[in-house]
mmCIF file of C-alpha atoms in Angstrom:
data_model
loop_
_atom_site.group_PDB
_atom_site.id
_atom_site.type_symbol
_atom_site.label_atom_id
_atom_site.label_comp_id
_atom_site.label_asym_id
_atom_site.label_seq_id
_atom_site.Cartn_x
_atom_site.Cartn_y
_atom_site.Cartn_z
ATOM 1 C CA MET L 25 -28.114 -22.445 59.823
ATOM 2 C CA GLY L 26 -27.660 -21.088 63.308
ATOM 3 C CA GLU L 27 -28.406 -17.813 65.008
ATOM 4 C CA CYS L 28 -28.219 -14.466 63.179
ATOM 5 C CA ILE L 29 -25.362 -12.616 64.891
ATOM 6 C CA PHE L 30 -25.088 -9.524 62.697
ATOM 7 C CA ARG L 31 -27.372 -7.652 60.325
ATOM 8 C CA ALA L 32 -26.723 -4.159 59.014
ATOM 9 C CA THR L 33 -27.221 -1.930 56.007
ATOM 10 C CA PHE L 34 -24.371 0.480 55.358
ATOM 11 C CA HIS L 35 -25.410 3.556 53.402
ATOM 12 C CA VAL L 36 -22.186 3.875 51.442
ATOM 13 C CA GLU L 37 -21.287 3.173 47.841
ATOM 14 C CA PRO L 38 -19.828 -0.355 47.768
ATOM 15 C CA VAL L 39 -16.158 -0.499 46.790
ATOM 16 C CA ALA L 40 -14.480 -3.544 45.278
ATOM 17 C CA LYS L 41 -11.282 -4.762 46.936
ATOM 18 C CA GLY L 42 -8.361 -3.252 45.047
ATOM 19 C CA ARG L 43 -5.274 -5.267 44.231
ATOM 20 C CA HIS L 44 -2.323 -4.796 46.553
ATOM 21 C CA ARG L 45 0.245 -2.444 45.082
ATOM 22 C CA GLY L 46 3.996 -2.611 45.370
ATOM 23 C CA GLN L 47 6.409 0.253 45.838
ATOM 24 C CA LEU L 48 10.204 0.209 45.690
ATOM 25 C CA LEU L 49 11.588 1.784 48.864
ATOM 26 C CA VAL L 50 15.187 3.007 48.865
ATOM 27 C CA ASP L 51 17.294 3.497 51.998
ATOM 28 C CA ARG L 52 18.934 6.798 51.057
ATOM 29 C CA SER L 53 21.538 6.559 53.829
ATOM 30 C CA LYS L 54 23.079 3.564 52.039
ATOM 31 C CA LEU L 55 23.210 5.339 48.686
ATOM 32 C CA ILE L 56 26.201 7.463 49.758
ATOM 33 C CA ALA L 57 28.547 4.512 49.362
ATOM 34 C CA ALA L 58 27.050 3.487 46.011
ATOM 35 C CA PRO L 59 29.501 1.597 43.785
ATOM 36 C CA MET L 60 30.140 2.677 40.206
ATOM 37 C CA VAL L 61 28.444 -0.479 38.947
ATOM 38 C CA VAL L 62 25.130 -1.281 40.624
ATOM 39 C CA THR L 63 24.957 -4.999 41.330
ATOM 40 C CA GLU L 64 22.027 -7.181 42.342
ATOM 41 C CA ALA L 65 23.588 -7.596 45.807
ATOM 42 C CA PHE L 66 23.763 -3.813 46.232
ATOM 43 C CA ILE L 67 20.108 -3.427 45.199
ATOM 44 C CA ARG L 68 19.088 -6.067 47.755
ATOM 45 C CA LYS L 69 20.989 -4.212 50.466
ATOM 46 C CA VAL L 70 19.636 -0.739 49.612
ATOM 47 C CA CYS L 71 16.104 -1.430 48.355
ATOM 48 C CA ARG L 72 13.050 -3.232 49.621
ATOM 49 C CA ILE L 73 9.531 -3.590 48.303
ATOM 50 C CA GLY L 74 6.649 -2.232 50.356
ATOM 51 C CA MET L 75 3.135 -3.564 49.715
ATOM 52 C CA TYR L 76 0.023 -1.509 50.383
ATOM 53 C CA THR L 77 -3.739 -1.581 49.850
ATOM 54 C CA PRO L 78 -5.114 1.222 47.627
ATOM 55 C CA ALA L 79 -6.481 4.230 49.553
ATOM 56 C CA GLY L 80 -10.063 3.824 48.265
ATOM 57 C CA THR L 81 -10.247 0.259 49.576
ATOM 58 C CA ARG L 82 -8.689 1.233 52.933
ATOM 59 C CA LYS L 83 -11.192 4.082 53.436
ATOM 60 C CA PHE L 84 -14.174 1.876 52.528
ATOM 61 C CA GLU L 85 -13.091 -0.956 54.845
ATOM 62 C CA ALA L 86 -12.429 1.492 57.698
ATOM 63 C CA SER L 87 -15.886 3.048 57.248
ATOM 64 C CA ILE L 88 -17.642 -0.344 57.316
ATOM 65 C CA LYS L 89 -15.571 -1.508 60.312
ATOM 66 C CA ARG L 90 -16.312 1.700 62.246
ATOM 67 C CA GLN L 91 -20.075 1.398 61.640
ATOM 68 C CA ALA L 92 -20.070 -2.332 62.496
ATOM 69 C CA ILE L 93 -18.243 -1.674 65.784
ATOM 70 C CA ILE L 94 -20.853 0.937 66.717
ATOM 71 C CA ASP L 95 -23.705 -1.432 65.803
ATOM 72 C CA ILE L 96 -22.228 -4.377 67.712
ATOM 73 C CA GLY L 97 -21.425 -2.181 70.713
ATOM 74 C CA CYS L 98 -25.041 -0.998 70.885
ATOM 75 C CA ARG L 99 -26.250 -4.617 70.986
ATOM 76 C CA LYS L 100 -23.497 -5.736 73.390
ATOM 77 C CA ALA L 101 -22.744 -8.603 71.007
ATOM 78 C CA ARG L 102 -19.550 -10.605 70.879
ATOM 79 C CA LYS L 103 -17.503 -11.849 67.953
ATOM 80 C CA THR L 104 -17.931 -15.533 67.252
ATOM 81 C CA GLU L 105 -15.361 -18.325 67.187
ATOM 82 C CA ARG L 106 -17.658 -20.617 65.186
ATOM 83 C CA PRO L 107 -17.883 -20.990 61.406
ATOM 84 C CA VAL L 108 -20.166 -18.370 59.838
ATOM 85 C CA ILE L 109 -22.479 -17.996 56.859
ATOM 86 C CA ILE L 110 -22.674 -14.590 55.205
ATOM 87 C CA ALA L 111 -25.231 -13.041 52.846
ATOM 88 C CA MET L 112 -24.526 -9.734 51.175
ATOM 89 C CA THR L 113 -26.320 -7.429 48.735
ATOM 90 C CA ALA L 114 -24.265 -4.665 47.152
ATOM 91 C CA SER L 115 -26.532 -1.987 45.685
ATOM 92 C CA LEU L 116 -24.460 -0.128 43.109
ATOM 93 C CA PRO L 117 -25.310 3.322 41.738
ATOM 94 C CA ILE L 118 -27.019 3.521 38.357
ATOM 95 C CA PRO L 119 -24.691 5.344 35.942
ATOM 96 C CA ASP L 120 -25.869 8.920 35.239
ATOM 97 C CA SER L 121 -24.843 8.544 31.601
ATOM 98 C CA TRP L 122 -27.460 5.849 30.949
ATOM 99 C CA PRO L 123 -30.663 6.764 29.076
ATOM 100 C CA ASP L 124 -33.959 6.720 31.030
ATOM 101 C CA TRP L 125 -35.123 3.363 29.589
ATOM 102 C CA LYS L 126 -31.909 1.696 30.762
ATOM 103 C CA LYS L 127 -32.128 3.319 34.219
ATOM 104 C CA ARG L 128 -35.705 1.992 34.611
ATOM 105 C CA ALA L 129 -34.552 -1.488 33.589
ATOM 106 C CA ALA L 130 -31.731 -1.306 36.154
ATOM 107 C CA ARG L 131 -34.150 -0.208 38.912
ATOM 108 C CA ASP L 132 -36.525 -3.121 38.297
ATOM 109 C CA GLY L 133 -33.698 -5.687 38.109
ATOM 110 C CA THR L 134 -33.919 -6.392 34.370
ATOM 111 C CA ILE L 135 -30.326 -5.181 34.020
ATOM 112 C CA LEU L 136 -27.814 -6.356 36.623
ATOM 113 C CA PRO L 137 -24.202 -5.217 37.163
ATOM 114 C CA SER L 138 -22.426 -8.049 35.357
ATOM 115 C CA SER L 139 -19.317 -6.090 34.406
ATOM 116 C CA LYS L 140 -16.007 -5.379 36.131
ATOM 117 C CA PRO L 141 -15.221 -5.289 39.001
ATOM 118 C CA ASP L 142 -16.226 -8.859 39.840
ATOM 119 C CA PHE L 143 -18.719 -9.603 42.614
ATOM 120 C CA ASP L 144 -16.080 -11.429 44.674
ATOM 121 C CA ASN L 145 -13.996 -8.246 44.919
ATOM 122 C CA TYR L 146 -16.971 -6.457 46.534
ATOM 123 C CA GLU L 147 -17.427 -9.452 48.828
ATOM 124 C CA LYS L 148 -13.735 -9.520 49.814
ATOM 125 C CA ALA L 149 -13.703 -5.834 50.780
ATOM 126 C CA ALA L 150 -16.803 -6.314 52.948
ATOM 127 C CA VAL L 151 -15.667 -9.489 54.728
ATOM 128 C CA ASP L 152 -12.195 -8.034 55.366
ATOM 129 C CA ALA L 153 -13.835 -4.993 56.973
ATOM 130 C CA LEU L 154 -15.694 -7.240 59.440
ATOM 131 C CA ASN L 155 -12.537 -9.153 60.487
ATOM 132 C CA GLY L 156 -12.067 -8.926 64.230
ATOM 133 C CA VAL L 157 -15.477 -7.288 64.676
ATOM 134 C CA VAL L 158 -18.171 -9.855 63.840
ATOM 135 C CA TYR L 159 -15.865 -12.874 63.555
ATOM 136 C CA LEU L 160 -12.232 -13.408 64.484
ATOM 137 C CA ASP L 161 -11.078 -13.955 60.886
ATOM 138 C CA ASP L 162 -12.741 -14.301 57.489
ATOM 139 C CA ALA L 163 -11.303 -17.833 57.330
ATOM 140 C CA GLN L 164 -14.356 -18.737 59.469
ATOM 141 C CA ILE L 165 -16.695 -18.091 56.523
ATOM 142 C CA VAL L 166 -17.869 -21.476 55.266
ATOM 143 C CA GLU L 167 -20.693 -20.296 53.003
ATOM 144 C CA SER L 168 -21.520 -17.022 51.276
ATOM 145 C CA HIS L 169 -24.266 -15.577 49.107
ATOM 146 C CA THR L 170 -23.469 -12.329 47.304
ATOM 147 C CA ARG L 171 -25.789 -10.359 45.067
ATOM 148 C CA LEU L 172 -25.075 -7.241 42.999
ATOM 149 C CA VAL L 173 -27.968 -4.965 42.029
ATOM 150 C CA TYR L 174 -28.438 -1.413 40.793
ATOM 151 C CA SER L 175 -30.138 1.169 42.986
ATOM 152 C CA ASP L 176 -30.760 4.910 43.212
ATOM 153 C CA THR L 177 -29.382 4.753 46.755
ATOM 154 C CA PRO L 178 -26.098 2.808 46.895
ATOM 155 C CA SER L 179 -25.712 0.631 49.974
ATOM 156 C CA LEU L 180 -24.291 -2.591 51.312
ATOM 157 C CA SER L 181 -26.488 -5.004 53.298
ATOM 158 C CA ILE L 182 -24.784 -7.776 55.230
ATOM 159 C CA THR L 183 -26.228 -10.576 57.345
ATOM 160 C CA VAL L 184 -24.034 -13.035 59.234
ATOM 161 C CA TRP L 185 -25.243 -16.263 60.839
ATOM 162 C CA GLU L 186 -23.308 -18.383 63.263
ATOM 163 C CA SER L 187 -23.137 -21.975 62.041
ATOM 164 C CA ASP L 188 -24.189 -24.804 64.311
ATOM 165 C CA ALA L 189 -20.955 -26.578 63.370
ATOM 166 C CA ILE L 190 -17.614 -26.219 65.153
ATOM 167 C CA GLN L 191 -14.442 -25.024 63.451
ATOM 168 C CA ALA L 192 -11.928 -27.623 62.334
ATOM 169 C CA GLY L 193 -9.140 -25.999 64.370
ATOM 170 C CA VAL L 194 -10.567 -27.154 67.710
ATOM 171 C CA ALA L 195 -7.494 -28.010 69.786
ATOM 172 C CA ASN L 196 -8.691 -30.740 72.135
ATOM 173 C CA ARG L 197 -11.688 -32.563 73.554
ATOM 174 C CA ALA L 198 -12.196 -30.073 76.422
ATOM 175 C CA GLU L 199 -12.387 -27.158 73.976
ATOM 176 C CA PHE L 200 -14.690 -29.209 71.727
ATOM 177 C CA TYR L 201 -17.125 -29.766 74.612
ATOM 178 C CA ARG L 202 -16.879 -26.119 75.695
ATOM 179 C CA LEU L 203 -17.792 -24.959 72.178
ATOM 180 C CA LEU L 204 -20.764 -27.335 72.199
ATOM 181 C CA GLY L 205 -21.842 -25.771 75.493
ATOM 182 C CA LEU L 206 -21.531 -29.053 77.372
ATOM 183 C CA GLN L 207 -20.244 -29.488 80.912
ATOM 184 C CA ILE L 208 -18.315 -32.759 80.734
ATOM 185 C CA GLU L 209 -16.025 -33.927 83.517
ATOM 186 C CA MET L 210 -12.689 -34.784 81.985
ATOM 187 C CA PRO L 211 -10.625 -37.508 83.686
ATOM 188 C CA ALA L 212 -7.413 -36.272 85.279
ATOM 189 C CA ALA L 213 -4.411 -36.819 83.030
#
C-alpha cells in the first residue's frame, strides 16, 4: 500500500446510492400534428426517456464532494492518476423505535446493519462523490474495504491510499517512466 492521500470523516447520515430513474419526456410542439392512430414511429419521434439520479442521492454526493474539495484545498493536495485503495466506515443511526437493550447491542457492535440497503450501495454513493476530487475516476479503485456499523452520531469515514502500482491504461513507455518518477532519456524516433 502506498501513501495515504485522503482521510476525512463527514458528519452526515450516510445515504445509499439510489437506482437511476427513468422519465418519459414528451415534445409538446410535435403533439399538434398527432395522427388519429398513435404508432411506434410517432412515439419515437415525439417522446424520449430521460434518466436521473434520485434527489436524496444527488444531495448526499454533492455534500460529500463539497466537503472533500474544501479539505483537499486546505492541504493543497492533488488528485491522483494512480490506482487507489479505499477504506470506508458508514456509521448509520440507531433506529429510535428499537428498545433500549437492542440500542445498547447496536452501540457495542453486537448488532450490525445487515439489512437493506446493501453495503455496496453506500460505498457507490461515497466513491462517486469523490470522483474528480481525490481521484480522476472511481475506475481507479483496485481494492476496497467497507464496514457498516450503528452509531448515535451518523457519519462517514473515508481513507484513500495511492497504490504503488501504475494503472493499466498507461499509453507509452515515456508515460510509464514519468509515472514511476524516473528520468529516462528516450531515443529519438
